[in-house]
C-alpha cells in the first residue's frame, strides 16, 4: 500500500478510538428520568461517523505543538454540534431522510418530537463541553474558540448555509450561490474545527492565517466530494440515501459543473490546502494526510 495511505489509515484508526472513548464517557447514561432522551442522544452520536471534525481539531493542535487529548472536550463538542445538525437535517421538515450512518435516522427510530429535542440537548451539551475546556486551557483561548464556533453555526455559518440550501431547491444554481452554501453549510464547522485546535494549542497569528486557508479549502473540497458521492455512490457504501440531491433539485457541484469538473475543483482546493501548510514541520503531516483523505473517502 502507498505509504501515505497506510499512515493515514493507522492515524485515523488510532484517533477514532480516542474520540469514541471520550464521546462514550461524556454522553449521559439512560436512567429513570428523563425517559428516552439520553438513549436517543447516544443513538444519534455513537456507533458510526468518521469523527472527521474532532480528528481535524486534534491534528491541528498537533501541528501547533499540542495533541488531541488536551483538546478533547472541544473536539467532542464539535462532533456533538455536527451530530445535532444531522439529526435536524434528517427531519421530515428538512431532508426527510430515513437512513443515516447505516441505521434508521433518529426521527424514525424514536419520533419527530424526540429527534427535535435530542438535537437541542446535543447542541446544549456541546457548549457545556466547550466551557469544560477552560478547566485545562487558559480562559482567553477558550472564549476565542467559543466565539469562533458560535459564528460557524449561526446566521453566517451552518444555519445560514442550510437556509440558502433549502431555498435554492428547484431553482437553477449559480457558482456564487453554490459557493455560499457549501462554505457555510459544511465548510464553516470544518474550518472552526481546525482553527479551534490551533487556538487552544497557542498558535501564532501566521499559523492561524495558514490554517484558515487550509481549512476553508478542505471544507469546500469535502462538500464537493459529498455532492459527487451523493450522485455516484450507493446507500450500502455511503450509509445514507444517494441520488437524493438530484431528486430534490438541490444545488450541487455535479449539477452545475458536471462530475469531471467537480473533481478538478476539489483537487485544486486540496492543492491549495497542502500549499498553505508549507511553513509547518512534520507535525502537520496528519493535516496533510487528512487533506488527501478528503479526495479518497468512499463514505
Ligand atoms: C445550528 C448546528 C445547527 C444546525 C441547524 C440542520 C442544519 C441547521 C444544518 C445542516 C447542515 C448539514 C447537515 C450539512 C451537511 C454536512 C455534511 C457533509 C455531513 C456529512 O458529514 P460526514 O461525512 O458525516 O462527516 P459522518 O456521518 O461521517 O459524521
Short mmCIF file of C-alpha atoms and ligand atoms in Angstrom, two decimals:
data_model
loop_
_atom_site.label_atom_id
_atom_site.label_comp_id
_atom_site.label_asym_id
_atom_site.label_seq_id
_atom_site.Cartn_x
_atom_site.Cartn_y
_atom_site.Cartn_z
CA UNK A 1 0.00 0.00 0.00
CA UNK A 2 1.11 3.56 -0.63
CA UNK A 3 2.93 4.89 2.48
CA UNK A 4 0.72 7.96 2.88
CA UNK A 5 -2.41 5.84 2.69
CA UNK A 6 -1.07 3.36 5.26
CA UNK A 7 -0.04 6.20 7.60
CA UNK A 8 -3.41 7.88 7.15
CA UNK A 9 -5.25 4.64 7.90
CA UNK A 10 -3.39 3.89 11.12
CA UNK A 11 -3.62 7.55 12.18
CA UNK A 12 -7.40 7.62 11.60
CA UNK A 13 -7.92 4.32 13.43
CA UNK A 14 -5.98 5.49 16.49
CA UNK A 15 -7.69 8.89 16.67
CA UNK A 16 -11.14 7.40 16.00
CA UNK A 17 -10.66 5.10 19.02
CA UNK A 18 -9.67 8.04 21.25
CA UNK A 19 -12.67 10.13 20.15
CA UNK A 20 -15.12 7.21 20.52
CA UNK A 21 -13.95 6.56 24.08
CA UNK A 22 -14.29 10.22 25.03
CA UNK A 23 -17.77 10.59 23.49
CA UNK A 24 -18.87 7.41 25.22
CA UNK A 25 -17.75 8.86 28.56
CA UNK A 26 -19.16 12.36 28.07
CA UNK A 27 -22.64 11.37 26.86
CA UNK A 28 -25.29 10.87 29.57
CA UNK A 29 -26.33 7.35 30.58
CA UNK A 30 -30.02 6.44 30.39
CA UNK A 31 -31.52 6.35 33.89
CA UNK A 32 -35.13 6.68 35.08
CA UNK A 33 -35.66 10.34 34.02
CA UNK A 34 -35.76 11.97 31.57
CA UNK A 35 -37.10 8.98 29.67
CA UNK A 36 -35.63 8.23 26.24
CA UNK A 37 -33.51 11.37 25.86
CA UNK A 38 -30.09 10.09 26.99
CA UNK A 39 -30.56 6.91 24.99
CA UNK A 40 -31.62 8.93 21.90
CA UNK A 41 -28.56 11.18 22.32
CA UNK A 42 -26.31 8.11 22.46
CA UNK A 43 -28.10 6.61 19.45
CA UNK A 44 -27.54 9.82 17.48
CA UNK A 45 -23.85 10.09 18.28
CA UNK A 46 -22.34 6.67 18.98
CA UNK A 47 -21.70 3.78 16.63
CA UNK A 48 -20.94 5.46 13.34
CA UNK A 49 -19.47 8.54 11.80
CA UNK A 50 -15.94 9.25 10.66
CA UNK A 51 -15.33 11.76 13.51
CA UNK A 52 -13.59 13.99 10.99
CA UNK A 53 -14.20 17.23 12.89
CA UNK A 54 -12.71 16.11 16.24
CA UNK A 55 -9.83 14.42 14.39
CA UNK A 56 -9.12 17.64 12.47
CA UNK A 57 -9.23 19.59 15.73
CA UNK A 58 -6.65 17.22 17.24
CA UNK A 59 -4.47 17.19 14.10
CA UNK A 60 -4.40 20.96 14.07
CA UNK A 61 -3.45 21.03 17.77
CA UNK A 62 -0.63 18.59 16.89
CA UNK A 63 0.58 20.81 14.04
CA UNK A 64 0.85 23.66 16.57
CA UNK A 65 2.74 21.62 19.17
CA UNK A 66 -0.07 20.12 21.33
CA UNK A 67 -2.15 16.94 20.82
CA UNK A 68 -5.71 15.60 20.72
CA UNK A 69 -6.16 14.56 24.38
CA UNK A 70 -5.78 18.05 25.90
CA UNK A 71 -8.34 19.49 23.44
CA UNK A 72 -10.78 16.56 23.71
CA UNK A 73 -13.70 18.45 25.32
CA UNK A 74 -13.68 20.90 22.39
CA UNK A 75 -13.12 18.15 19.81
CA UNK A 76 -16.15 16.25 21.15
CA UNK A 77 -18.23 19.44 21.33
CA UNK A 78 -17.64 19.88 17.58
CA UNK A 79 -18.83 16.31 16.95
CA UNK A 80 -21.97 16.92 19.05
CA UNK A 81 -22.79 20.04 17.02
CA UNK A 82 -22.25 18.03 13.83
CA UNK A 83 -24.45 15.18 15.15
CA UNK A 84 -27.13 17.72 16.13
CA UNK A 85 -27.13 19.19 12.63
CA UNK A 86 -27.53 15.71 11.11
CA UNK A 87 -30.44 14.81 13.42
CA UNK A 88 -32.29 18.01 12.47
CA UNK A 89 -31.26 17.83 8.80
CA UNK A 90 -32.88 14.37 8.54
CA UNK A 91 -36.26 15.53 9.90
CA UNK A 92 -39.31 15.39 7.59
CA UNK A 93 -39.48 19.21 7.56
CA UNK A 94 -35.93 19.35 6.19
CA UNK A 95 -34.47 16.48 4.14
CA UNK A 96 -36.96 13.82 5.26
CA UNK A 97 -34.26 11.11 5.34
CA UNK A 98 -34.73 7.65 6.85
CA UNK A 99 -31.14 6.32 6.76
CA UNK A 100 -28.06 7.81 8.42
CA UNK A 101 -24.72 6.13 9.15
CA UNK A 102 -26.29 2.86 8.01
CA UNK A 103 -29.18 2.90 10.52
CA UNK A 104 -32.62 4.48 10.82
CA UNK A 105 -32.44 8.24 11.43
CA UNK A 106 -33.31 9.44 14.94
CA UNK A 107 -36.82 10.59 13.98
CA UNK A 108 -37.51 7.12 12.51
CA UNK A 109 -36.02 5.19 15.45
CA UNK A 110 -37.84 7.41 18.02
CA UNK A 111 -40.24 10.07 16.66
CA UNK A 112 -40.10 13.63 15.36
CA UNK A 113 -40.61 15.32 18.72
CA UNK A 114 -37.83 13.25 20.27
CA UNK A 115 -35.50 13.97 17.34
CA UNK A 116 -36.02 17.73 17.70
CA UNK A 117 -35.38 17.55 21.45
CA UNK A 118 -32.39 15.22 21.03
CA UNK A 119 -30.80 17.74 18.68
CA UNK A 120 -31.49 20.54 21.15
CA UNK A 121 -29.92 18.57 24.00
CA UNK A 122 -26.82 17.71 21.93
CA UNK A 123 -26.39 21.37 21.00
CA UNK A 124 -26.64 22.45 24.65
CA UNK A 125 -24.21 19.72 25.70
CA UNK A 126 -21.70 20.93 23.12
CA UNK A 127 -21.49 24.28 24.90
CA UNK A 128 -21.11 22.54 28.25
CA UNK A 129 -18.04 20.78 26.79
CA UNK A 130 -16.67 23.97 25.21
CA UNK A 131 -16.81 25.56 28.68
CA UNK A 132 -15.25 22.46 30.26
CA UNK A 133 -12.15 23.11 28.14
CA UNK A 134 -11.40 26.05 30.49
CA UNK A 135 -10.55 23.52 33.25
CA UNK A 136 -7.23 22.85 31.50
CA UNK A 137 -6.76 25.68 28.96
CA UNK A 138 -6.34 29.46 29.50
CA UNK A 139 -9.81 31.06 29.55
CA UNK A 140 -9.00 33.65 26.86
CA UNK A 141 -8.26 30.87 24.34
CA UNK A 142 -11.49 29.09 25.27
CA UNK A 143 -13.52 32.28 24.80
CA UNK A 144 -11.90 32.79 21.38
CA UNK A 145 -12.99 29.26 20.43
CA UNK A 146 -16.48 29.88 21.77
CA UNK A 147 -16.83 32.97 19.54
CA UNK A 148 -15.43 31.06 16.55
CA UNK A 149 -17.76 28.08 16.98
CA UNK A 150 -20.92 30.15 17.57
CA UNK A 151 -20.15 32.14 14.40
CA UNK A 152 -19.60 28.91 12.49
CA UNK A 153 -23.03 27.54 13.38
CA UNK A 154 -25.09 30.75 13.28
CA UNK A 155 -26.65 33.02 10.71
CA UNK A 156 -23.45 33.43 8.69
CA UNK A 157 -22.47 29.77 9.20
CA UNK A 158 -24.18 26.40 9.19
CA UNK A 159 -27.74 27.63 9.70
CA UNK A 160 -27.37 30.38 7.06
CA UNK A 161 -25.93 27.84 4.59
CA UNK A 162 -28.71 25.38 5.33
CA UNK A 163 -31.39 28.05 4.79
CA UNK A 164 -29.90 29.00 1.40
CA UNK A 165 -29.67 25.30 0.54
CA UNK A 166 -33.36 24.73 1.24
CA UNK A 167 -34.49 27.91 -0.50
CA UNK A 168 -32.42 27.08 -3.60
CA UNK A 169 -34.14 23.72 -4.14
CA UNK A 170 -35.62 23.52 -7.60
CA UNK A 171 -34.00 26.68 -8.93
CA UNK A 172 -31.02 26.93 -11.29
CA UNK A 173 -27.77 27.01 -9.23
CA UNK A 174 -25.13 29.71 -9.79
CA UNK A 175 -21.42 29.28 -8.94
CA UNK A 176 -21.67 32.12 -6.44
CA UNK A 177 -24.80 30.77 -4.75
CA UNK A 178 -23.32 27.29 -4.56
CA UNK A 179 -20.06 28.50 -3.01
CA UNK A 180 -22.10 30.47 -0.43
CA UNK A 181 -24.00 27.30 0.58
CA UNK A 182 -21.01 24.95 0.67
CA UNK A 183 -18.67 27.27 2.57
CA UNK A 184 -21.29 27.75 5.29
CA UNK A 185 -23.37 24.57 5.47
CA UNK A 186 -20.36 22.27 5.71
CA UNK A 187 -17.22 24.40 5.45
CA UNK A 188 -17.80 26.64 8.46
CA UNK A 189 -17.75 23.83 11.05
CA UNK A 190 -14.74 22.16 9.41
CA UNK A 191 -12.89 25.49 9.46
CA UNK A 192 -13.87 26.05 13.10
CA UNK A 193 -12.64 22.54 14.00
CA UNK A 194 -9.18 23.20 12.54
CA UNK A 195 -8.87 26.72 13.98
CA UNK A 196 -10.16 25.66 17.41
CA UNK A 197 -7.40 23.05 17.80
CA UNK A 198 -4.81 25.62 16.76
CA UNK A 199 -6.12 28.38 19.06
CA UNK A 200 -6.21 26.02 22.07
CA UNK A 201 -2.63 24.96 21.27
CA UNK A 202 -1.50 28.61 21.29
CA UNK A 203 -0.90 29.03 17.53
CA UNK A 204 0.78 32.16 16.22
CA UNK A 205 -1.19 34.63 14.02
CA UNK A 206 0.79 33.36 10.97
CA UNK A 207 -0.12 29.76 11.77
CA UNK A 208 -3.79 30.74 12.16
CA UNK A 209 -3.76 32.54 8.80
CA UNK A 210 -2.29 29.48 7.08
CA UNK A 211 -4.77 27.16 8.79
CA UNK A 212 -7.64 29.44 7.81
CA UNK A 213 -6.68 28.91 4.14
CA UNK A 214 -6.15 25.17 4.73
CA UNK A 215 -9.49 24.62 6.48
CA UNK A 216 -11.56 26.72 4.08
CA UNK A 217 -10.11 24.76 1.15
CA UNK A 218 -10.65 21.30 2.67
CA UNK A 219 -14.16 22.29 3.80
CA UNK A 220 -15.07 23.19 0.23
CA UNK A 221 -13.44 20.04 -1.19
CA UNK A 222 -15.23 17.91 1.42
CA UNK A 223 -18.66 19.18 0.34
CA UNK A 224 -17.83 18.90 -3.38
CA UNK A 225 -16.92 15.24 -2.78
CA UNK A 226 -20.10 14.83 -0.71
CA UNK A 227 -22.09 16.07 -3.73
CA UNK A 228 -20.20 13.68 -6.03
CA UNK A 229 -20.74 10.69 -3.72
CA UNK A 230 -24.45 11.51 -3.44
CA UNK A 231 -24.57 11.23 -7.23
CA UNK A 232 -22.28 8.22 -7.78
CA UNK A 233 -22.27 6.02 -4.64
CA UNK A 234 -24.79 3.56 -3.18
CA UNK A 235 -26.74 3.67 0.13
CA UNK A 236 -24.87 0.50 1.22
CA UNK A 237 -21.46 2.16 0.87
CA UNK A 238 -22.48 5.64 1.99
CA UNK A 239 -24.81 4.63 4.85
CA UNK A 240 -27.33 7.25 3.74
CA UNK A 241 -29.59 7.91 0.77
CA UNK A 242 -27.95 8.56 -2.60
CA UNK A 243 -29.34 10.45 -5.61
CA UNK A 244 -31.35 12.44 -3.06
CA UNK A 245 -29.85 15.80 -4.10
CA UNK A 246 -30.86 15.21 -7.70
CA UNK A 247 -34.37 14.08 -6.66
CA UNK A 248 -34.87 17.23 -4.60
CA UNK A 249 -33.45 19.54 -7.26
CA UNK A 250 -30.65 20.64 -4.91
CA UNK A 251 -27.88 22.99 -5.95
CA UNK A 252 -24.77 20.78 -6.25
CA UNK A 253 -21.35 20.88 -7.91
CA UNK A 254 -22.04 17.95 -10.28
CA UNK A 255 -25.30 19.57 -11.35
CA UNK A 256 -23.60 22.90 -12.09
CA UNK A 257 -20.21 21.75 -13.44
CA UNK A 258 -20.54 18.02 -14.22
CA UNK A 259 -18.59 15.24 -12.45
CA UNK A 260 -15.16 15.74 -14.08
CA UNK A 261 -15.02 19.47 -13.47
CA UNK A 262 -16.29 18.95 -9.89
CA UNK A 263 -13.36 16.55 -9.24
CA UNK A 264 -10.95 19.08 -10.74
CA UNK A 265 -12.23 21.82 -8.45
CA UNK A 266 -11.96 19.55 -5.39
CA UNK A 267 -8.37 18.65 -6.39
CA UNK A 268 -7.48 22.32 -6.87
CA UNK A 269 -8.80 23.10 -3.38
CA UNK A 270 -6.72 20.29 -1.87
CA UNK A 271 -3.57 21.50 -3.66
CA UNK A 272 -4.19 24.93 -2.17
CA UNK A 273 -4.70 23.37 1.28
CA UNK A 274 -1.39 21.50 1.04
CA UNK A 275 0.48 24.61 -0.16
CA UNK A 276 -0.83 26.59 2.80
CA UNK A 277 1.00 24.17 5.15
CA UNK A 278 4.40 24.87 3.55
CA UNK A 279 5.83 26.56 6.66
CA UNK A 280 4.74 23.79 9.05
CA UNK A 281 7.12 20.95 10.02
CA UNK A 282 6.37 17.22 10.07
CA UNK A 283 3.97 17.66 13.00
CA UNK A 284 1.49 18.92 10.36
CA UNK A 285 1.70 15.62 8.44
CA UNK A 286 -1.65 14.40 9.83
CA UNK A 287 -3.24 17.58 8.43
CA UNK A 288 -1.58 16.79 5.09
CA UNK A 289 -2.91 13.20 5.14
CA UNK A 290 -6.39 14.41 6.11
CA UNK A 291 -6.43 16.81 3.16
CA UNK A 292 -5.64 13.90 0.84
CA UNK A 293 -8.26 11.75 2.58
CA UNK A 294 -10.92 14.28 1.56
CA UNK A 295 -10.46 13.12 -2.03
CA UNK A 296 -10.06 9.41 -1.23
CA UNK A 297 -13.02 8.83 1.05
CA UNK A 298 -15.71 6.39 -0.03
CA UNK A 299 -18.28 7.46 2.60
C1 LIG B 1 -27.50 25.11 14.42
C2 LIG B 1 -25.75 23.36 14.16
C3 LIG B 1 -27.01 23.92 13.67
C4 LIG B 1 -27.65 23.30 12.64
C5 LIG B 1 -29.03 23.51 12.16
C6 LIG B 1 -29.82 21.27 10.05
C7 LIG B 1 -28.82 22.38 9.92
C8 LIG B 1 -29.07 23.66 10.65
C9 LIG B 1 -27.72 22.27 9.16
C10 LIG B 1 -27.38 21.03 8.41
C11 LIG B 1 -26.00 21.07 7.94
C12 LIG B 1 -25.64 19.79 7.26
C13 LIG B 1 -26.38 18.54 7.53
C14 LIG B 1 -24.62 19.82 6.42
C15 LIG B 1 -24.13 18.63 5.72
C16 LIG B 1 -22.76 18.34 6.20
C17 LIG B 1 -22.21 17.02 5.76
C18 LIG B 1 -21.39 16.95 4.53
C19 LIG B 1 -22.47 15.97 6.52
C20 LIG B 1 -21.82 14.67 6.37
O1 LIG B 1 -20.69 14.73 7.20
P1 LIG B 1 -19.76 13.48 7.39
O2 LIG B 1 -19.49 12.84 6.05
O3 LIG B 1 -20.70 12.52 8.23
O4 LIG B 1 -18.57 13.90 8.19
P2 LIG B 1 -20.31 11.41 9.33
O5 LIG B 1 -21.51 10.52 9.40
O6 LIG B 1 -19.07 10.69 8.90
O7 LIG B 1 -20.09 12.16 10.62
#
